[in-house]
């Protein structure tokens, strides 16, 4: 195993506290996008594309966006996606848990600090003292009760230099103020005596409130006299006994005065260092060299990360990405040279990326390691969920019923924001009793046309519809009345079992779905319409991918605009069949993302004159389509499903084994949720990679549950397990709820796994039980499963069983009716 694997993992997953940044601007701001890559201004911007930083950074942004590596392509992606969408993508990829914003750098059409709180768990404000003074002089309101001020900042280096007169007289300060006032509006403070007076007064205030003072040192744009920004000029302040307890943070690695900054931090207890701007603006060698110089003398406990992100979310992403690479390189070299041990390097990474800042600025962050799944990142129009979005005429309110069908109500945008967003829309109780073949409540569901519930929009899921920009869509919860969840609500069922898992075991489920589907085209046969596969190519065919690329490309772009991560896509084994694998996220987000992904795939296919269907077995001679789901367990942001081969069985932790063993024990009854139609069991057959036997295996794709070790997983460890008996007709919220309920039972009983099957289980059919071969058998298993009943809810299970029995009866009496499922799923 790589000696530094643990260090690399710690660096890459650390939650970052971005201790110094600036506001992000609107997409139509005049602030040049080239300022992502340079401090240059004016004519000098034309030289930026010839810098190392530009060439390197453009490639990294293009890779993140999946665009061509060109400035035009990246800017086109930004324009199409919108600033909210790219901000969500960049900050999620950056894994930033807190940002401290200096809003004193006034940019054209910059967003207020409050706007940024939609994208990270914690946003603090750095109060620029010169900005405060100018705003006061210009009679502009600058502070509200909602501001969380975590520190002060000075740009005296830009105005008059860092050689501050600590004993400037009141008379000199007053004369300096008069000079400022005589200059006329808008007031800009340049008088050194007045600046020094403000600086000293601000230090006294900062010290009184225990707030650090950030000071711009080192390089910046051409307004700066670099000769006056050397931090050694601060000696008057540092030697003044009045300010010996005031914490001073030297920004930007003081580049090119990094050695001087390191010296100051080593001999003055109140001096701290921040390397934002130097990382990522320098070459890689320059960044590594600068950080190493900071650590030559300065205590590790005094060195902090920031992005100096400014104007564009890409600057936050680049700052975070390069900081991880640089810090890993520096700490690895220190270990190699024998300066520190690996455990000491692990602690150093935590200190630099978060702990030093959280202690110095006295805040609390989300967690030590970042799990983007714990943060409900927004989509492209989440800024003000109560305000109408310009150009949108209608809002679709979507729910998924117990038979797995997508349904919606549509209301005009004005009515949505005036009334529906809070009060919802009415819906008959019968809606959760409908089967795949009849729009009416099935017998034995206890649901009828009597009674009404409210569909309450979950505004955190509201999205602009990528294929219909004049519409939005939002997922709905089911309430008896606003604020009172209905027991039959699938999303609420998932929340209930997730809460039990969290409350009892402090665990969170992360999930990632694979979407297999068929693309069908319409042909006339004897004057009748018939749907046939899009192509007849084999598994992972490049020809198939080329043919379907215009469709798949549009699907992926639409998903990206919805902030849904796509990990990979390819042609599947069936004729006209493709697969799109989604990224990991918390289970509720994963289920929501799956719903939107199905919506996107169907809509884009329809736009291209095709029909996309998720039914399990479209052609009985094909392997069939599933919606396999990968599951892992997280505790405080750390994957705790993994164990090590030397300390645990099979490379799975004890917690992971107990949870997975519970799922395996209850798998026959889980099928009633995850394989909800008789057609589902045409797919779950031996030798079709669907998992037909009640067993598990390690990387065994003939087992219904397999453990997985994707690239990057430490040797001998397992990162997650896959459930293959989950298909595209299942309600994803109810399917995941049943899996979690089974896992909870395993944890409570400390259930252990049987030996894994490392061969095709069909070769051991006399020793391995067959999973249910029909929906009838799954319903029988569910009927006996008191664990799922107690955790998910008795009423929900009664409805599920009633609907499934209706499916069994109808399709047994109508042998070819399953073919109509392509229009419903």
JSON list of C-alpha atoms in Angstrom, two decimals, residues 310-519:
[
{"chain": "A", "resi": 310, "resn": "UNK", "atom": "CA", "xyz": [-13.16, 36.60, -5.81]},
{"chain": "A", "resi": 311, "resn": "UNK", "atom": "CA", "xyz": [-15.97, 37.30, -8.25]},
{"chain": "A", "resi": 312, "resn": "UNK", "atom": "CA", "xyz": [-16.30, 33.83, -9.68]},
{"chain": "A", "resi": 313, "resn": "UNK", "atom": "CA", "xyz": [-17.04, 30.50, -7.97]},
{"chain": "A", "resi": 314, "resn": "UNK", "atom": "CA", "xyz": [-14.32, 28.91, -10.07]},
{"chain": "A", "resi": 315, "resn": "UNK", "atom": "CA", "xyz": [-11.73, 30.82, -8.00]},
{"chain": "A", "resi": 316, "resn": "UNK", "atom": "CA", "xyz": [-12.97, 29.03, -4.87]},
{"chain": "A", "resi": 317, "resn": "UNK", "atom": "CA", "xyz": [-12.75, 25.66, -6.62]},
{"chain": "A", "resi": 318, "resn": "UNK", "atom": "CA", "xyz": [-9.26, 26.32, -7.97]},
{"chain": "A", "resi": 319, "resn": "UNK", "atom": "CA", "xyz": [-8.02, 27.63, -4.62]},
{"chain": "A", "resi": 320, "resn": "UNK", "atom": "CA", "xyz": [-9.31, 24.56, -2.79]},
{"chain": "A", "resi": 321, "resn": "UNK", "atom": "CA", "xyz": [-8.08, 22.07, -5.37]},
{"chain": "A", "resi": 322, "resn": "UNK", "atom": "CA", "xyz": [-4.57, 23.44, -5.58]},
{"chain": "A", "resi": 323, "resn": "UNK", "atom": "CA", "xyz": [-4.36, 23.91, -1.82]},
{"chain": "A", "resi": 324, "resn": "UNK", "atom": "CA", "xyz": [-5.02, 20.20, -1.32]},
{"chain": "A", "resi": 325, "resn": "UNK", "atom": "CA", "xyz": [-2.37, 19.28, -3.87]},
{"chain": "A", "resi": 326, "resn": "UNK", "atom": "CA", "xyz": [0.17, 21.73, -2.46]},
{"chain": "A", "resi": 327, "resn": "UNK", "atom": "CA", "xyz": [-0.37, 20.84, 1.20]},
{"chain": "A", "resi": 328, "resn": "UNK", "atom": "CA", "xyz": [-0.13, 17.13, 0.42]},
{"chain": "A", "resi": 329, "resn": "UNK", "atom": "CA", "xyz": [3.11, 17.71, -1.50]},
{"chain": "A", "resi": 330, "resn": "UNK", "atom": "CA", "xyz": [4.61, 19.81, 1.30]},
{"chain": "A", "resi": 331, "resn": "UNK", "atom": "CA", "xyz": [3.61, 17.41, 4.10]},
{"chain": "A", "resi": 332, "resn": "UNK", "atom": "CA", "xyz": [4.68, 14.35, 2.12]},
{"chain": "A", "resi": 333, "resn": "UNK", "atom": "CA", "xyz": [8.11, 15.88, 1.50]},
{"chain": "A", "resi": 334, "resn": "UNK", "atom": "CA", "xyz": [8.39, 16.76, 5.19]},
{"chain": "A", "resi": 335, "resn": "UNK", "atom": "CA", "xyz": [7.68, 13.12, 6.07]},
{"chain": "A", "resi": 336, "resn": "UNK", "atom": "CA", "xyz": [10.14, 11.86, 3.47]},
{"chain": "A", "resi": 337, "resn": "UNK", "atom": "CA", "xyz": [12.82, 14.20, 4.82]},
{"chain": "A", "resi": 338, "resn": "UNK", "atom": "CA", "xyz": [12.17, 12.94, 8.35]},
{"chain": "A", "resi": 339, "resn": "UNK", "atom": "CA", "xyz": [10.96, 16.32, 9.63]},
{"chain": "A", "resi": 340, "resn": "UNK", "atom": "CA", "xyz": [7.59, 14.96, 10.78]},
{"chain": "A", "resi": 341, "resn": "UNK", "atom": "CA", "xyz": [5.84, 11.59, 11.07]},
{"chain": "A", "resi": 342, "resn": "UNK", "atom": "CA", "xyz": [2.73, 10.61, 9.12]},
{"chain": "A", "resi": 343, "resn": "UNK", "atom": "CA", "xyz": [0.46, 10.97, 12.20]},
{"chain": "A", "resi": 344, "resn": "UNK", "atom": "CA", "xyz": [1.91, 14.45, 12.69]},
{"chain": "A", "resi": 345, "resn": "UNK", "atom": "CA", "xyz": [1.26, 15.22, 9.01]},
{"chain": "A", "resi": 346, "resn": "UNK", "atom": "CA", "xyz": [-2.35, 14.07, 9.37]},
{"chain": "A", "resi": 347, "resn": "UNK", "atom": "CA", "xyz": [-2.85, 16.48, 12.26]},
{"chain": "A", "resi": 348, "resn": "UNK", "atom": "CA", "xyz": [-1.07, 19.23, 10.33]},
{"chain": "A", "resi": 349, "resn": "UNK", "atom": "CA", "xyz": [-3.53, 18.82, 7.44]},
{"chain": "A", "resi": 350, "resn": "UNK", "atom": "CA", "xyz": [-6.47, 19.20, 9.82]},
{"chain": "A", "resi": 351, "resn": "UNK", "atom": "CA", "xyz": [-4.86, 22.22, 11.45]},
{"chain": "A", "resi": 352, "resn": "UNK", "atom": "CA", "xyz": [-4.11, 24.02, 8.19]},
{"chain": "A", "resi": 353, "resn": "UNK", "atom": "CA", "xyz": [-7.40, 23.32, 6.48]},
{"chain": "A", "resi": 354, "resn": "UNK", "atom": "CA", "xyz": [-9.82, 23.95, 9.35]},
{"chain": "A", "resi": 355, "resn": "UNK", "atom": "CA", "xyz": [-8.82, 23.65, 12.99]},
{"chain": "A", "resi": 356, "resn": "UNK", "atom": "CA", "xyz": [-6.49, 26.66, 13.14]},
{"chain": "A", "resi": 357, "resn": "UNK", "atom": "CA", "xyz": [-9.16, 28.89, 11.63]},
{"chain": "A", "resi": 358, "resn": "UNK", "atom": "CA", "xyz": [-12.03, 27.54, 13.73]},
{"chain": "A", "resi": 359, "resn": "UNK", "atom": "CA", "xyz": [-10.07, 28.23, 16.89]},
{"chain": "A", "resi": 360, "resn": "UNK", "atom": "CA", "xyz": [-8.69, 31.61, 15.85]},
{"chain": "A", "resi": 361, "resn": "UNK", "atom": "CA", "xyz": [-12.04, 32.92, 14.55]},
{"chain": "A", "resi": 362, "resn": "UNK", "atom": "CA", "xyz": [-14.01, 31.09, 17.26]},
{"chain": "A", "resi": 363, "resn": "UNK", "atom": "CA", "xyz": [-16.55, 29.36, 15.02]},
{"chain": "A", "resi": 364, "resn": "UNK", "atom": "CA", "xyz": [-18.02, 25.90, 14.68]},
{"chain": "A", "resi": 365, "resn": "UNK", "atom": "CA", "xyz": [-18.00, 24.11, 11.30]},
{"chain": "A", "resi": 366, "resn": "UNK", "atom": "CA", "xyz": [-19.89, 21.16, 9.91]},
{"chain": "A", "resi": 367, "resn": "UNK", "atom": "CA", "xyz": [-17.37, 18.39, 10.52]},
{"chain": "A", "resi": 368, "resn": "UNK", "atom": "CA", "xyz": [-13.70, 17.51, 10.33]},
{"chain": "A", "resi": 369, "resn": "UNK", "atom": "CA", "xyz": [-14.11, 15.72, 7.01]},
{"chain": "A", "resi": 370, "resn": "UNK", "atom": "CA", "xyz": [-16.37, 17.04, 4.34]},
{"chain": "A", "resi": 371, "resn": "UNK", "atom": "CA", "xyz": [-19.33, 15.03, 3.12]},
{"chain": "A", "resi": 372, "resn": "UNK", "atom": "CA", "xyz": [-21.10, 16.96, 0.40]},
{"chain": "A", "resi": 373, "resn": "UNK", "atom": "CA", "xyz": [-24.11, 14.75, 0.98]},
{"chain": "A", "resi": 374, "resn": "UNK", "atom": "CA", "xyz": [-24.73, 16.42, 4.32]},
{"chain": "A", "resi": 375, "resn": "UNK", "atom": "CA", "xyz": [-25.23, 19.77, 2.61]},
{"chain": "A", "resi": 376, "resn": "UNK", "atom": "CA", "xyz": [-28.36, 20.48, 0.60]},
{"chain": "A", "resi": 377, "resn": "UNK", "atom": "CA", "xyz": [-26.58, 22.31, -2.18]},
{"chain": "A", "resi": 378, "resn": "UNK", "atom": "CA", "xyz": [-28.80, 24.51, -4.31]},
{"chain": "A", "resi": 379, "resn": "UNK", "atom": "CA", "xyz": [-29.63, 24.44, -7.96]},
{"chain": "A", "resi": 380, "resn": "UNK", "atom": "CA", "xyz": [-29.53, 27.27, -10.43]},
{"chain": "A", "resi": 381, "resn": "UNK", "atom": "CA", "xyz": [-32.46, 29.25, -9.03]},
{"chain": "A", "resi": 382, "resn": "UNK", "atom": "CA", "xyz": [-32.52, 28.52, -5.34]},
{"chain": "A", "resi": 383, "resn": "UNK", "atom": "CA", "xyz": [-31.48, 31.96, -4.14]},
{"chain": "A", "resi": 384, "resn": "UNK", "atom": "CA", "xyz": [-34.90, 33.25, -3.18]},
{"chain": "A", "resi": 385, "resn": "UNK", "atom": "CA", "xyz": [-37.35, 30.39, -3.13]},
{"chain": "A", "resi": 386, "resn": "UNK", "atom": "CA", "xyz": [-40.27, 32.64, -2.33]},
{"chain": "A", "resi": 387, "resn": "UNK", "atom": "CA", "xyz": [-39.71, 34.95, -5.28]},
{"chain": "A", "resi": 388, "resn": "UNK", "atom": "CA", "xyz": [-40.93, 34.22, -8.82]},
{"chain": "A", "resi": 389, "resn": "UNK", "atom": "CA", "xyz": [-38.25, 33.52, -11.40]},
{"chain": "A", "resi": 390, "resn": "UNK", "atom": "CA", "xyz": [-38.43, 35.75, -14.43]},
{"chain": "A", "resi": 391, "resn": "UNK", "atom": "CA", "xyz": [-39.66, 33.97, -17.55]},
{"chain": "A", "resi": 392, "resn": "UNK", "atom": "CA", "xyz": [-41.26, 31.05, -15.71]},
{"chain": "A", "resi": 393, "resn": "UNK", "atom": "CA", "xyz": [-44.96, 30.59, -16.39]},
{"chain": "A", "resi": 394, "resn": "UNK", "atom": "CA", "xyz": [-45.79, 27.27, -14.67]},
{"chain": "A", "resi": 395, "resn": "UNK", "atom": "CA", "xyz": [-44.60, 25.09, -11.81]},
{"chain": "A", "resi": 396, "resn": "UNK", "atom": "CA", "xyz": [-44.92, 21.29, -11.86]},
{"chain": "A", "resi": 397, "resn": "UNK", "atom": "CA", "xyz": [-45.55, 19.71, -8.46]},
{"chain": "A", "resi": 398, "resn": "UNK", "atom": "CA", "xyz": [-44.28, 16.13, -8.71]},
{"chain": "A", "resi": 399, "resn": "UNK", "atom": "CA", "xyz": [-44.90, 13.10, -6.54]},
{"chain": "A", "resi": 400, "resn": "UNK", "atom": "CA", "xyz": [-44.17, 9.39, -6.96]},
{"chain": "A", "resi": 401, "resn": "UNK", "atom": "CA", "xyz": [-46.96, 7.04, -5.98]},
{"chain": "A", "resi": 402, "resn": "UNK", "atom": "CA", "xyz": [-46.69, 3.64, -4.32]},
{"chain": "A", "resi": 403, "resn": "UNK", "atom": "CA", "xyz": [-46.62, 1.90, -7.70]},
{"chain": "A", "resi": 404, "resn": "UNK", "atom": "CA", "xyz": [-43.58, 3.97, -8.68]},
{"chain": "A", "resi": 405, "resn": "UNK", "atom": "CA", "xyz": [-45.29, 6.18, -11.26]},
{"chain": "A", "resi": 406, "resn": "UNK", "atom": "CA", "xyz": [-44.31, 9.83, -11.68]},
{"chain": "A", "resi": 407, "resn": "UNK", "atom": "CA", "xyz": [-47.29, 12.16, -11.45]},
{"chain": "A", "resi": 408, "resn": "UNK", "atom": "CA", "xyz": [-47.64, 15.92, -11.32]},
{"chain": "A", "resi": 409, "resn": "UNK", "atom": "CA", "xyz": [-49.99, 18.83, -10.85]},
{"chain": "A", "resi": 410, "resn": "UNK", "atom": "CA", "xyz": [-49.20, 22.08, -12.68]},
{"chain": "A", "resi": 411, "resn": "UNK", "atom": "CA", "xyz": [-50.06, 25.56, -11.43]},
{"chain": "A", "resi": 412, "resn": "UNK", "atom": "CA", "xyz": [-49.34, 29.02, -12.82]},
{"chain": "A", "resi": 413, "resn": "UNK", "atom": "CA", "xyz": [-46.26, 30.56, -11.28]},
{"chain": "A", "resi": 414, "resn": "UNK", "atom": "CA", "xyz": [-48.10, 33.43, -9.63]},
{"chain": "A", "resi": 415, "resn": "UNK", "atom": "CA", "xyz": [-50.53, 31.11, -7.87]},
{"chain": "A", "resi": 416, "resn": "UNK", "atom": "CA", "xyz": [-47.64, 28.91, -6.80]},
{"chain": "A", "resi": 417, "resn": "UNK", "atom": "CA", "xyz": [-45.84, 31.77, -5.07]},
{"chain": "A", "resi": 418, "resn": "UNK", "atom": "CA", "xyz": [-48.98, 33.44, -3.76]},
{"chain": "A", "resi": 419, "resn": "UNK", "atom": "CA", "xyz": [-50.55, 30.34, -2.24]},
{"chain": "A", "resi": 420, "resn": "UNK", "atom": "CA", "xyz": [-49.34, 26.88, -3.21]},
{"chain": "A", "resi": 421, "resn": "UNK", "atom": "CA", "xyz": [-45.75, 27.18, -1.97]},
{"chain": "A", "resi": 422, "resn": "UNK", "atom": "CA", "xyz": [-47.06, 27.31, 1.61]},
{"chain": "A", "resi": 423, "resn": "UNK", "atom": "CA", "xyz": [-50.50, 25.71, 1.49]},
{"chain": "A", "resi": 424, "resn": "UNK", "atom": "CA", "xyz": [-49.94, 23.12, -1.23]},
{"chain": "A", "resi": 425, "resn": "UNK", "atom": "CA", "xyz": [-52.59, 21.68, -3.52]},
{"chain": "A", "resi": 426, "resn": "UNK", "atom": "CA", "xyz": [-55.32, 19.19, -2.69]},
{"chain": "A", "resi": 427, "resn": "UNK", "atom": "CA", "xyz": [-55.04, 15.55, -3.71]},
{"chain": "A", "resi": 428, "resn": "UNK", "atom": "CA", "xyz": [-57.34, 12.60, -3.16]},
{"chain": "A", "resi": 429, "resn": "UNK", "atom": "CA", "xyz": [-56.19, 9.97, -0.69]},
{"chain": "A", "resi": 430, "resn": "UNK", "atom": "CA", "xyz": [-56.78, 7.42, -3.44]},
{"chain": "A", "resi": 431, "resn": "UNK", "atom": "CA", "xyz": [-53.66, 8.68, -5.20]},
{"chain": "A", "resi": 432, "resn": "UNK", "atom": "CA", "xyz": [-51.45, 6.44, -3.05]},
{"chain": "A", "resi": 433, "resn": "UNK", "atom": "CA", "xyz": [-53.55, 3.38, -3.76]},
{"chain": "A", "resi": 434, "resn": "UNK", "atom": "CA", "xyz": [-53.25, 3.32, -7.55]},
{"chain": "A", "resi": 435, "resn": "UNK", "atom": "CA", "xyz": [-51.68, 0.46, -9.49]},
{"chain": "A", "resi": 436, "resn": "UNK", "atom": "CA", "xyz": [-49.68, 0.49, -12.71]},
{"chain": "A", "resi": 437, "resn": "UNK", "atom": "CA", "xyz": [-52.73, -0.35, -14.80]},
{"chain": "A", "resi": 438, "resn": "UNK", "atom": "CA", "xyz": [-55.64, 1.54, -13.24]},
{"chain": "A", "resi": 439, "resn": "UNK", "atom": "CA", "xyz": [-55.98, 5.14, -12.08]},
{"chain": "A", "resi": 440, "resn": "UNK", "atom": "CA", "xyz": [-58.11, 4.20, -9.14]},
{"chain": "A", "resi": 441, "resn": "UNK", "atom": "CA", "xyz": [-57.45, 2.78, -5.67]},
{"chain": "A", "resi": 442, "resn": "UNK", "atom": "CA", "xyz": [-56.75, -0.95, -5.53]},
{"chain": "A", "resi": 443, "resn": "UNK", "atom": "CA", "xyz": [-58.71, -3.18, -3.20]},
{"chain": "A", "resi": 444, "resn": "UNK", "atom": "CA", "xyz": [-57.22, -3.89, 0.23]},
{"chain": "A", "resi": 445, "resn": "UNK", "atom": "CA", "xyz": [-55.26, -0.62, 0.33]},
{"chain": "A", "resi": 446, "resn": "UNK", "atom": "CA", "xyz": [-57.68, 1.04, 2.78]},
{"chain": "A", "resi": 447, "resn": "UNK", "atom": "CA", "xyz": [-57.53, 4.08, 0.49]},
{"chain": "A", "resi": 448, "resn": "UNK", "atom": "CA", "xyz": [-60.53, 5.42, -1.37]},
{"chain": "A", "resi": 449, "resn": "UNK", "atom": "CA", "xyz": [-61.78, 8.55, -3.09]},
{"chain": "A", "resi": 450, "resn": "UNK", "atom": "CA", "xyz": [-62.97, 9.82, 0.29]},
{"chain": "A", "resi": 451, "resn": "UNK", "atom": "CA", "xyz": [-60.64, 12.27, 1.98]},
{"chain": "A", "resi": 452, "resn": "UNK", "atom": "CA", "xyz": [-58.04, 14.71, 0.79]},
{"chain": "A", "resi": 453, "resn": "UNK", "atom": "CA", "xyz": [-54.40, 15.45, 1.58]},
{"chain": "A", "resi": 454, "resn": "UNK", "atom": "CA", "xyz": [-52.14, 18.37, 0.69]},
{"chain": "A", "resi": 455, "resn": "UNK", "atom": "CA", "xyz": [-49.19, 18.18, -1.68]},
{"chain": "A", "resi": 456, "resn": "UNK", "atom": "CA", "xyz": [-46.71, 20.54, -0.02]},
{"chain": "A", "resi": 457, "resn": "UNK", "atom": "CA", "xyz": [-43.80, 21.59, -2.26]},
{"chain": "A", "resi": 458, "resn": "UNK", "atom": "CA", "xyz": [-40.33, 20.96, -0.85]},
{"chain": "A", "resi": 459, "resn": "UNK", "atom": "CA", "xyz": [-38.81, 24.23, -1.98]},
{"chain": "A", "resi": 460, "resn": "UNK", "atom": "CA", "xyz": [-35.26, 22.92, -1.59]},
{"chain": "A", "resi": 461, "resn": "UNK", "atom": "CA", "xyz": [-35.96, 20.73, -4.64]},
{"chain": "A", "resi": 462, "resn": "UNK", "atom": "CA", "xyz": [-37.36, 23.46, -6.90]},
{"chain": "A", "resi": 463, "resn": "UNK", "atom": "CA", "xyz": [-35.58, 23.53, -10.25]},
{"chain": "A", "resi": 464, "resn": "UNK", "atom": "CA", "xyz": [-35.82, 25.24, -13.61]},
{"chain": "A", "resi": 465, "resn": "UNK", "atom": "CA", "xyz": [-36.78, 22.49, -16.06]},
{"chain": "A", "resi": 466, "resn": "UNK", "atom": "CA", "xyz": [-33.81, 22.18, -18.44]},
{"chain": "A", "resi": 467, "resn": "UNK", "atom": "CA", "xyz": [-35.91, 21.14, -21.45]},
{"chain": "A", "resi": 468, "resn": "UNK", "atom": "CA", "xyz": [-38.68, 23.66, -20.77]},
{"chain": "A", "resi": 469, "resn": "UNK", "atom": "CA", "xyz": [-37.13, 26.85, -19.39]},
{"chain": "A", "resi": 470, "resn": "UNK", "atom": "CA", "xyz": [-40.55, 28.48, -18.97]},
{"chain": "A", "resi": 471, "resn": "UNK", "atom": "CA", "xyz": [-41.38, 25.91, -16.29]},
{"chain": "A", "resi": 472, "resn": "UNK", "atom": "CA", "xyz": [-40.09, 24.88, -12.89]},
{"chain": "A", "resi": 473, "resn": "UNK", "atom": "CA", "xyz": [-40.52, 21.56, -11.14]},
{"chain": "A", "resi": 474, "resn": "UNK", "atom": "CA", "xyz": [-40.57, 20.75, -7.47]},
{"chain": "A", "resi": 475, "resn": "UNK", "atom": "CA", "xyz": [-40.97, 17.55, -5.46]},
{"chain": "A", "resi": 476, "resn": "UNK", "atom": "CA", "xyz": [-43.82, 17.39, -2.99]},
{"chain": "A", "resi": 477, "resn": "UNK", "atom": "CA", "xyz": [-44.39, 15.94, 0.44]},
{"chain": "A", "resi": 478, "resn": "UNK", "atom": "CA", "xyz": [-47.80, 14.63, 1.43]},
{"chain": "A", "resi": 479, "resn": "UNK", "atom": "CA", "xyz": [-49.40, 16.28, 4.46]},
{"chain": "A", "resi": 480, "resn": "UNK", "atom": "CA", "xyz": [-52.77, 15.91, 6.12]},
{"chain": "A", "resi": 481, "resn": "UNK", "atom": "CA", "xyz": [-52.55, 19.68, 6.54]},
{"chain": "A", "resi": 482, "resn": "UNK", "atom": "CA", "xyz": [-49.54, 21.95, 6.12]},
{"chain": "A", "resi": 483, "resn": "UNK", "atom": "CA", "xyz": [-47.00, 20.91, 8.75]},
{"chain": "A", "resi": 484, "resn": "UNK", "atom": "CA", "xyz": [-48.56, 17.51, 9.52]},
{"chain": "A", "resi": 485, "resn": "UNK", "atom": "CA", "xyz": [-47.02, 14.71, 7.41]},
{"chain": "A", "resi": 486, "resn": "UNK", "atom": "CA", "xyz": [-49.31, 11.99, 6.06]},
{"chain": "A", "resi": 487, "resn": "UNK", "atom": "CA", "xyz": [-48.25, 8.49, 7.10]},
{"chain": "A", "resi": 488, "resn": "UNK", "atom": "CA", "xyz": [-48.42, 7.25, 3.50]},
{"chain": "A", "resi": 489, "resn": "UNK", "atom": "CA", "xyz": [-45.92, 9.86, 2.20]},
{"chain": "A", "resi": 490, "resn": "UNK", "atom": "CA", "xyz": [-42.93, 8.02, 0.64]},
{"chain": "A", "resi": 491, "resn": "UNK", "atom": "CA", "xyz": [-40.46, 10.81, 1.30]},
{"chain": "A", "resi": 492, "resn": "UNK", "atom": "CA", "xyz": [-41.60, 11.01, 4.91]},
{"chain": "A", "resi": 493, "resn": "UNK", "atom": "CA", "xyz": [-41.21, 7.22, 5.27]},
{"chain": "A", "resi": 494, "resn": "UNK", "atom": "CA", "xyz": [-37.59, 7.53, 4.18]},
{"chain": "A", "resi": 495, "resn": "UNK", "atom": "CA", "xyz": [-37.03, 10.39, 6.62]},
{"chain": "A", "resi": 496, "resn": "UNK", "atom": "CA", "xyz": [-38.55, 8.36, 9.48]},
{"chain": "A", "resi": 497, "resn": "UNK", "atom": "CA", "xyz": [-36.26, 5.36, 9.10]},
{"chain": "A", "resi": 498, "resn": "UNK", "atom": "CA", "xyz": [-33.26, 7.61, 8.41]},
{"chain": "A", "resi": 499, "resn": "UNK", "atom": "CA", "xyz": [-33.95, 9.42, 11.68]},
{"chain": "A", "resi": 500, "resn": "UNK", "atom": "CA", "xyz": [-34.06, 6.12, 13.58]},
{"chain": "A", "resi": 501, "resn": "UNK", "atom": "CA", "xyz": [-30.71, 5.16, 12.07]},
{"chain": "A", "resi": 502, "resn": "UNK", "atom": "CA", "xyz": [-29.24, 8.52, 13.02]},
{"chain": "A", "resi": 503, "resn": "UNK", "atom": "CA", "xyz": [-30.71, 8.67, 16.51]},
{"chain": "A", "resi": 504, "resn": "UNK", "atom": "CA", "xyz": [-29.82, 5.10, 17.50]},
{"chain": "A", "resi": 505, "resn": "UNK", "atom": "CA", "xyz": [-26.51, 4.62, 15.71]},
{"chain": "A", "resi": 506, "resn": "UNK", "atom": "CA", "xyz": [-25.38, 8.10, 14.58]},
{"chain": "A", "resi": 507, "resn": "UNK", "atom": "CA", "xyz": [-25.26, 6.81, 11.02]},
{"chain": "A", "resi": 508, "resn": "UNK", "atom": "CA", "xyz": [-26.22, 8.34, 7.69]},
{"chain": "A", "resi": 509, "resn": "UNK", "atom": "CA", "xyz": [-26.86, 6.35, 4.54]},
{"chain": "A", "resi": 510, "resn": "UNK", "atom": "CA", "xyz": [-25.23, 7.48, 1.32]},
{"chain": "A", "resi": 511, "resn": "UNK", "atom": "CA", "xyz": [-26.49, 6.08, -1.96]},
{"chain": "A", "resi": 512, "resn": "UNK", "atom": "CA", "xyz": [-25.76, 6.20, -5.66]},
{"chain": "A", "resi": 513, "resn": "UNK", "atom": "CA", "xyz": [-28.10, 4.83, -8.33]},
{"chain": "A", "resi": 514, "resn": "UNK", "atom": "CA", "xyz": [-27.39, 3.33, -11.72]},
{"chain": "A", "resi": 515, "resn": "UNK", "atom": "CA", "xyz": [-30.06, 4.00, -14.34]},
{"chain": "A", "resi": 516, "resn": "UNK", "atom": "CA", "xyz": [-30.55, 1.38, -17.04]},
{"chain": "A", "resi": 517, "resn": "UNK", "atom": "CA", "xyz": [-33.12, 2.19, -19.71]},
{"chain": "A", "resi": 518, "resn": "UNK", "atom": "CA", "xyz": [-34.14, 1.42, -23.26]},
{"chain": "A", "resi": 519, "resn": "UNK", "atom": "CA", "xyz": [-34.39, 3.94, -26.07]}
]
